[in-house]
Amino acid sequence: MNAGNWPSLAPLLGALAQPPALSALAPAQWDLLVRQGRRADVLARIGAAALSAGRWDAVPSSARVHLGSALKLAQRQHTELRHEVQEVARALAPTGLPVVLLKGAAYVVQDLPAAMGRMVSDLDILVPRDRLADVESALMMGGWVSTNRDAYDQRYYRSWMHELPPLEHMKRGTVLDVHHAIMPLTARLQPDTGQLLQASLAVGGREDIRVLCPADMVLHSATHLFHESELELGLRGLVDLDALLRDFGRDATFWDVLQARAVVHQLEWPMFLALRYCGMFLQTPTPPQFASALLGAASRRRRPTPLSCMDALYLRALRPPHASANDAWTLPARWLLYLRGHWLRMPPALLLWHLLRKLFTPLYAKTHP
């Protein structure tokens, strides 16, 4: 299955997977591409790909305005992020812990292809759980504070989740997410945080700024996307994975390491789903039999959901949240995956209590101002 199965998405997916195809787009296709790309948060990515492929002059001036504006915003975010990484490293220096960067921040500080046109609204780091108190204290001294005062939310994060409540810097307003794992404490899957930290790599020879090793970086991106509850930016997640796999996959040894690390972290199923939908949407190349090996390992661990069901949901939910990309089943698919994401993160009793509270708290607030 490829972009041809969704005619309304063909210009957007073609621009992401094969930038030279931009030259053949008609004005109406450019109009749709810009609208969908903005909703999917990949406009800057398309602009960066057009520049890299030498196709910038093929972009009509009306569309170039939008792509150029998105590119400038992404570049400014990258500059601010690099500065923020230095500030976090300085704040954590008294603890003796490095800043282990996750997701977009890791792509940017390494100048990976995945960073091209990648929007980064906040900074995510990974620290050992037994050092959380030291980390939070050091960050408070550096000016980062939790702005969420709700007692339930504080308990929710600190007792059950894989991160502290988001921290915001008092002066700069930057948002910092401090993770002590890549999956919640209550989740069915429990990747080994110790191994993630142990295998992390120094950036530019600096031991105080590190990133996950390539295989773990891909696994984290796959797990984040396919255990997510809200998939409005799901296509952007696929674009990240596509860029990482194309980049790291040039090393022939990468695929064996990726499979081994998937087994170590119990992440064969989300990694398989990542390969499946990257291939369907973006034609991401992978070695023959690699996906089959992951599926076999996942099946031995537990019985996976039938692929026909997963396709019915994800082939709708991963499209841009734009009317041209939706059908009658898109909203139900997103709702079911919202429930699935929570189901994977919480045991049934806790999930029921959490969803009921989230449902009725806004209603109570409206009736008791």
Coordinates of C-alpha atoms in Angstrom, one line a residue:
M1 CA 0.0 0.0 0.0
N2 CA 1.3 3.5 -0.8
A3 CA 0.3 7.1 -1.3
G4 CA -1.6 6.1 -4.5
N5 CA -4.3 4.5 -2.3
W6 CA -5.1 7.9 -0.8
P7 CA -5.3 10.4 -3.8
S8 CA -5.9 13.4 -1.5
L9 CA -2.7 12.6 0.4
A10 CA -0.5 11.8 -2.6
P11 CA 1.0 15.4 -2.9
L12 CA 1.9 15.6 0.7
L13 CA 3.3 12.1 1.1
G14 CA 5.2 12.4 -2.2
A15 CA 6.7 15.7 -1.0
L16 CA 7.9 14.0 2.2
A17 CA 9.1 10.7 0.6
Q18 CA 10.3 12.0 -2.8
P19 CA 11.1 15.7 -2.9
P20 CA 11.9 15.7 -6.6
A21 CA 8.2 15.0 -7.2
L22 CA 7.5 18.6 -6.1
S23 CA 8.3 19.8 -9.7
A24 CA 5.2 18.0 -11.0
L25 CA 2.6 19.4 -8.6
A26 CA -0.2 21.5 -10.0
P27 CA -1.3 24.7 -8.1
A28 CA -4.4 23.0 -6.6
Q29 CA -2.2 20.2 -5.3
W30 CA 0.2 22.8 -3.7
D31 CA -2.8 24.5 -2.0
L32 CA -3.9 21.2 -0.5
L33 CA -0.3 20.2 0.4
V34 CA 0.2 23.4 2.3
R35 CA -3.1 23.0 4.2
Q36 CA -2.4 19.4 5.1
G37 CA 1.2 20.0 5.9
R38 CA 0.4 22.8 8.3
R39 CA -2.1 20.7 10.2
A40 CA 0.4 17.8 10.4
D41 CA 3.2 20.2 11.5
V42 CA 5.5 19.1 8.6
L43 CA 5.6 22.3 6.5
A44 CA 9.1 23.1 7.6
R45 CA 10.2 19.6 6.9
I46 CA 8.9 19.8 3.3
G47 CA 10.7 23.1 2.9
A48 CA 13.9 21.6 4.2
A49 CA 13.6 18.6 1.9
A50 CA 12.9 20.8 -1.1
L51 CA 16.1 22.8 -0.3
S52 CA 18.2 19.7 0.2
A53 CA 16.9 18.1 -3.0
G54 CA 17.6 21.3 -5.0
R55 CA 13.9 21.8 -5.7
W56 CA 13.3 25.1 -4.0
D57 CA 12.9 26.9 -7.3
A58 CA 10.2 24.4 -8.2
V59 CA 8.0 25.6 -5.3
P60 CA 5.4 28.2 -6.4
S61 CA 5.9 31.6 -4.8
S62 CA 2.6 31.4 -3.0
A63 CA 3.6 28.1 -1.4
R64 CA 7.2 29.2 -0.8
V65 CA 6.0 31.9 1.5
H66 CA 4.4 29.3 3.8
L67 CA 7.3 26.9 3.6
G68 CA 9.9 29.6 4.2
S69 CA 8.0 31.0 7.2
A70 CA 7.8 27.5 8.8
L71 CA 11.5 27.0 8.1
K72 CA 12.5 30.2 9.8
L73 CA 10.4 29.2 12.9
A74 CA 12.0 25.8 13.0
Q75 CA 15.5 27.4 12.8
R76 CA 14.7 29.8 15.6
Q77 CA 13.4 26.9 17.7
H78 CA 16.6 25.0 17.1
T79 CA 18.7 28.0 18.2
E80 CA 16.7 28.4 21.3
L81 CA 16.8 24.7 22.1
R82 CA 20.6 24.5 21.8
H83 CA 20.8 27.4 24.3
E84 CA 18.4 25.7 26.6
V85 CA 20.4 22.4 26.5
Q86 CA 23.5 24.4 27.8
E87 CA 21.4 25.9 30.6
V88 CA 20.0 22.5 31.7
A89 CA 23.5 21.0 31.6
R90 CA 24.8 23.9 33.8
A91 CA 21.9 23.4 36.2
L92 CA 22.5 19.7 36.5
A93 CA 26.3 20.0 36.9
P94 CA 26.2 19.9 40.7
T95 CA 24.4 16.5 40.6
G96 CA 27.1 14.9 38.5
L97 CA 24.5 13.7 36.0
P98 CA 24.6 14.3 32.3
V99 CA 21.7 15.7 30.2
V100 CA 20.5 12.7 28.2
L101 CA 18.4 14.2 25.5
L102 CA 15.3 12.6 23.9
K103 CA 13.3 13.1 20.7
G104 CA 13.6 16.3 18.8
A105 CA 16.3 17.7 21.1
A106 CA 18.5 14.7 20.4
Y107 CA 18.0 15.1 16.6
V108 CA 18.9 18.8 16.7
V109 CA 22.1 18.7 18.8
Q110 CA 23.5 15.9 16.5
D111 CA 22.4 17.7 13.3
L112 CA 20.7 14.5 12.2
P113 CA 18.6 14.4 9.0
A114 CA 15.6 14.0 11.3
A115 CA 16.2 17.5 12.6
M116 CA 15.7 19.1 9.1
G117 CA 12.6 21.3 9.5
R118 CA 11.7 19.5 12.8
M119 CA 9.6 21.7 15.2
V120 CA 10.7 21.5 18.8
S121 CA 8.4 23.1 21.3
D122 CA 9.9 21.7 24.5
L123 CA 13.0 19.9 25.8
D124 CA 12.9 16.2 27.0
I125 CA 15.6 14.6 29.1
L126 CA 16.1 11.2 30.7
V127 CA 17.5 10.8 34.2
P128 CA 17.7 7.8 36.7
R129 CA 14.6 7.5 38.8
D130 CA 16.6 7.2 42.1
R131 CA 18.0 10.7 41.4
L132 CA 14.8 12.5 40.6
A133 CA 14.8 14.4 43.9
D134 CA 18.3 15.7 43.2
V135 CA 17.5 16.6 39.6
E136 CA 14.3 18.4 40.5
S137 CA 16.0 20.4 43.3
A138 CA 18.9 21.4 40.9
L139 CA 16.5 22.4 38.2
M140 CA 14.4 24.5 40.7
M141 CA 17.6 26.3 41.7
G142 CA 18.1 26.9 37.9
G143 CA 14.7 28.5 37.6
W144 CA 12.5 25.7 36.4
V145 CA 9.2 25.2 38.4
S146 CA 6.1 23.1 38.0
T147 CA 3.2 25.2 37.0
N148 CA 0.6 22.5 37.5
R149 CA -0.9 23.0 41.0
D150 CA -3.6 20.3 40.7
A151 CA -3.1 17.7 43.5
Y152 CA -4.5 14.9 41.4
D153 CA -2.3 15.7 38.4
Q154 CA 0.8 15.9 40.6
R155 CA 0.0 12.5 42.1
Y156 CA -0.8 11.1 38.6
Y157 CA 2.6 12.0 37.3
R158 CA 4.7 11.2 40.4
S159 CA 3.0 7.9 41.3
W160 CA 2.2 6.3 37.9
M161 CA 3.9 8.1 35.0
H162 CA 7.3 8.0 33.5
E163 CA 8.0 11.7 34.0
L164 CA 7.7 14.6 36.3
P165 CA 4.9 17.2 35.7
P166 CA 6.2 19.6 33.0
L167 CA 8.6 22.3 34.3
E168 CA 8.6 25.8 33.0
H169 CA 11.4 28.3 33.3
M170 CA 10.4 31.4 35.3
K171 CA 12.1 33.9 33.0
R172 CA 12.4 32.3 29.6
G173 CA 9.1 30.4 29.6
T174 CA 10.8 27.3 28.1
V175 CA 9.2 23.9 28.9
L176 CA 11.2 21.0 30.2
D177 CA 10.0 17.4 30.5
V178 CA 12.1 15.3 32.9
H179 CA 11.7 11.5 32.2
H180 CA 12.9 8.7 34.3
A181 CA 11.7 6.1 31.9
I182 CA 10.2 6.0 28.4
M183 CA 7.1 4.2 29.5
P184 CA 4.8 4.8 32.5
L185 CA 5.4 2.8 35.7
T186 CA 2.0 1.2 35.3
A187 CA 2.5 0.3 31.6
R188 CA 2.4 -3.3 30.4
L189 CA 5.8 -2.9 28.7
Q190 CA 8.8 -1.8 30.8
P191 CA 11.9 -0.9 28.8
D192 CA 15.1 -1.0 30.8
T193 CA 16.0 2.6 31.6
G194 CA 19.3 1.5 33.1
Q195 CA 20.3 0.0 29.7
L196 CA 19.1 3.1 27.9
L197 CA 21.3 5.3 30.0
Q198 CA 24.3 3.0 29.9
A199 CA 24.3 2.8 26.1
S200 CA 23.8 6.5 25.6
L201 CA 26.5 8.4 23.6
A202 CA 28.3 11.7 24.3
V203 CA 27.6 14.5 21.9
G204 CA 30.6 16.3 20.4
G205 CA 32.9 14.8 23.0
R206 CA 31.0 16.3 25.9
E207 CA 30.1 13.8 28.6
D208 CA 27.6 16.2 30.2
I209 CA 25.4 16.1 27.1
R210 CA 24.4 12.7 25.7
V211 CA 21.8 11.0 23.5
L212 CA 20.4 7.5 23.2
C213 CA 22.3 5.2 21.0
P214 CA 20.8 4.9 17.4
A215 CA 18.8 1.7 18.0
D216 CA 17.4 3.0 21.3
M217 CA 16.6 6.4 19.7
V218 CA 14.5 4.6 17.0
L219 CA 12.8 2.4 19.6
H220 CA 11.9 5.3 21.7
S221 CA 10.4 7.2 18.7
A222 CA 8.4 4.1 17.7
T223 CA 7.2 3.4 21.3
H224 CA 6.2 7.0 21.8
L225 CA 4.1 7.0 18.6
F226 CA 2.5 3.6 18.9
H227 CA 1.6 3.9 22.6
E228 CA 0.3 7.5 22.2
S229 CA -3.3 8.4 22.9
E230 CA -3.5 11.5 20.7
L231 CA -2.4 11.0 17.1
E232 CA -3.2 14.4 15.5
L233 CA 0.6 14.7 14.8
G234 CA 1.1 11.0 14.1
L235 CA 2.3 11.7 10.6
R236 CA 5.1 13.9 12.0
G237 CA 6.1 10.9 14.2
L238 CA 6.3 8.7 11.1
V239 CA 8.4 11.3 9.3
D240 CA 10.8 11.3 12.3
L241 CA 11.1 7.5 12.2
D242 CA 11.5 7.5 8.4
A243 CA 14.4 9.9 8.6
L244 CA 16.1 8.0 11.5
L245 CA 15.7 4.6 9.7
R246 CA 17.1 5.9 6.4
D247 CA 20.0 7.6 8.2
F248 CA 21.0 4.9 10.6
G249 CA 20.1 2.1 8.2
R250 CA 23.0 2.9 5.9
D251 CA 25.1 1.0 8.5
A252 CA 24.6 -2.7 7.7
T253 CA 25.1 -3.6 11.4
F254 CA 22.3 -1.3 12.6
W255 CA 19.4 -3.6 11.8
D256 CA 20.8 -6.5 13.9
V257 CA 21.4 -4.2 16.8
L258 CA 17.9 -2.7 16.4
Q259 CA 16.4 -6.2 16.6
A260 CA 18.5 -7.2 19.6
R261 CA 17.6 -4.0 21.5
A262 CA 13.9 -4.4 20.6
V263 CA 14.0 -7.8 22.4
V264 CA 15.9 -6.4 25.4
H265 CA 13.4 -3.6 25.9
Q266 CA 10.3 -5.8 25.0
L267 CA 9.5 -3.4 22.2
E268 CA 9.2 -5.7 19.2
W269 CA 5.5 -4.9 18.6
P270 CA 5.7 -1.1 18.5
M271 CA 8.8 -1.4 16.4
F272 CA 7.0 -3.7 14.0
L273 CA 4.1 -1.2 13.7
A274 CA 6.6 1.6 13.1
L275 CA 8.1 -0.3 10.2
R276 CA 4.7 -1.3 8.8
Y277 CA 3.3 2.2 8.7
C278 CA 6.5 4.0 7.7
G279 CA 6.5 1.6 4.7
M280 CA 2.8 2.2 3.9
F281 CA 3.0 6.0 4.2
L282 CA 6.5 6.9 3.2
Q283 CA 8.0 3.8 1.5
T284 CA 10.7 3.6 4.1
P285 CA 13.3 0.9 3.0
T286 CA 14.0 -2.0 5.4
P287 CA 15.9 -5.2 4.9
P288 CA 13.8 -8.2 3.7
Q289 CA 12.5 -10.4 6.5
F290 CA 13.3 -7.8 9.2
A291 CA 9.7 -6.9 10.0
S292 CA 8.7 -10.6 9.9
A293 CA 11.4 -11.4 12.5
L294 CA 10.1 -8.6 14.8
L295 CA 6.5 -9.8 14.3
G296 CA 7.6 -13.4 15.2
A297 CA 9.3 -12.2 18.4
A298 CA 6.3 -10.1 19.3
S299 CA 4.0 -13.0 18.8
R300 CA 6.1 -15.2 21.1
R301 CA 5.9 -12.6 23.8
R302 CA 2.1 -12.1 23.6
R303 CA -0.6 -12.5 21.0
P304 CA -0.7 -9.2 19.0
T305 CA -3.8 -7.5 17.8
P306 CA -4.8 -8.7 14.3
L307 CA -3.1 -6.5 11.7
S308 CA -6.5 -6.0 9.9
C309 CA -7.7 -4.2 13.0
M310 CA -4.5 -2.2 13.4
D311 CA -4.6 -1.1 9.8
A312 CA -8.3 0.0 10.0
L313 CA -7.3 2.3 12.9
Y314 CA -3.9 3.5 12.1
L315 CA -4.3 4.1 8.4
R316 CA -6.9 6.7 9.4
A317 CA -5.5 8.1 12.6
L318 CA -2.1 8.7 11.2
R319 CA -3.4 11.0 8.4
P320 CA -3.2 14.8 8.9
P321 CA -6.2 16.1 10.9
H322 CA -7.6 17.9 7.9
A323 CA -11.0 17.4 6.3
S324 CA -9.5 16.3 3.0
A325 CA -7.8 13.4 4.7
N326 CA -10.7 12.2 6.8
D327 CA -13.5 9.8 6.2
A328 CA -16.5 8.7 8.3
W329 CA -14.4 6.4 10.4
T330 CA -11.5 8.7 11.2
L331 CA -12.9 10.1 14.5
P332 CA -14.0 6.7 15.8
A333 CA -10.5 5.3 14.9
R334 CA -8.8 8.1 16.8
W335 CA -11.1 7.6 19.8
L336 CA -10.4 3.9 19.9
L337 CA -6.7 4.5 19.7
Y338 CA -7.0 7.1 22.5
L339 CA -8.6 4.4 24.7
R340 CA -5.9 1.9 23.5
G341 CA -3.1 4.3 24.5
H342 CA -4.5 4.6 28.0
W343 CA -5.2 0.8 28.2
L344 CA -1.5 0.1 27.5
R345 CA -0.4 2.6 30.1
M346 CA -2.7 1.7 33.0
P347 CA -4.3 -1.3 34.7
P348 CA -8.1 -1.4 34.2
A349 CA -9.1 -0.1 37.6
L350 CA -6.7 2.9 37.5
L351 CA -7.7 3.6 33.9
L352 CA -11.4 3.7 34.7
W353 CA -10.9 6.0 37.6
H354 CA -8.6 8.3 35.6
L355 CA -10.9 8.6 32.6
L356 CA -14.0 9.2 34.8
R357 CA -12.1 11.9 36.6
K358 CA -10.9 13.6 33.4
L359 CA -14.5 13.4 32.1
F360 CA -16.4 14.8 35.1
T361 CA -13.9 17.4 36.4
P362 CA -14.5 19.8 33.6
L363 CA -18.3 19.3 34.0
Y364 CA -18.0 20.0 37.7
A365 CA -16.0 23.1 37.1
K366 CA -18.6 24.5 34.8
T367 CA -21.5 23.9 37.2
H368 CA -19.6 25.1 40.3
P369 CA -17.7 28.2 39.2

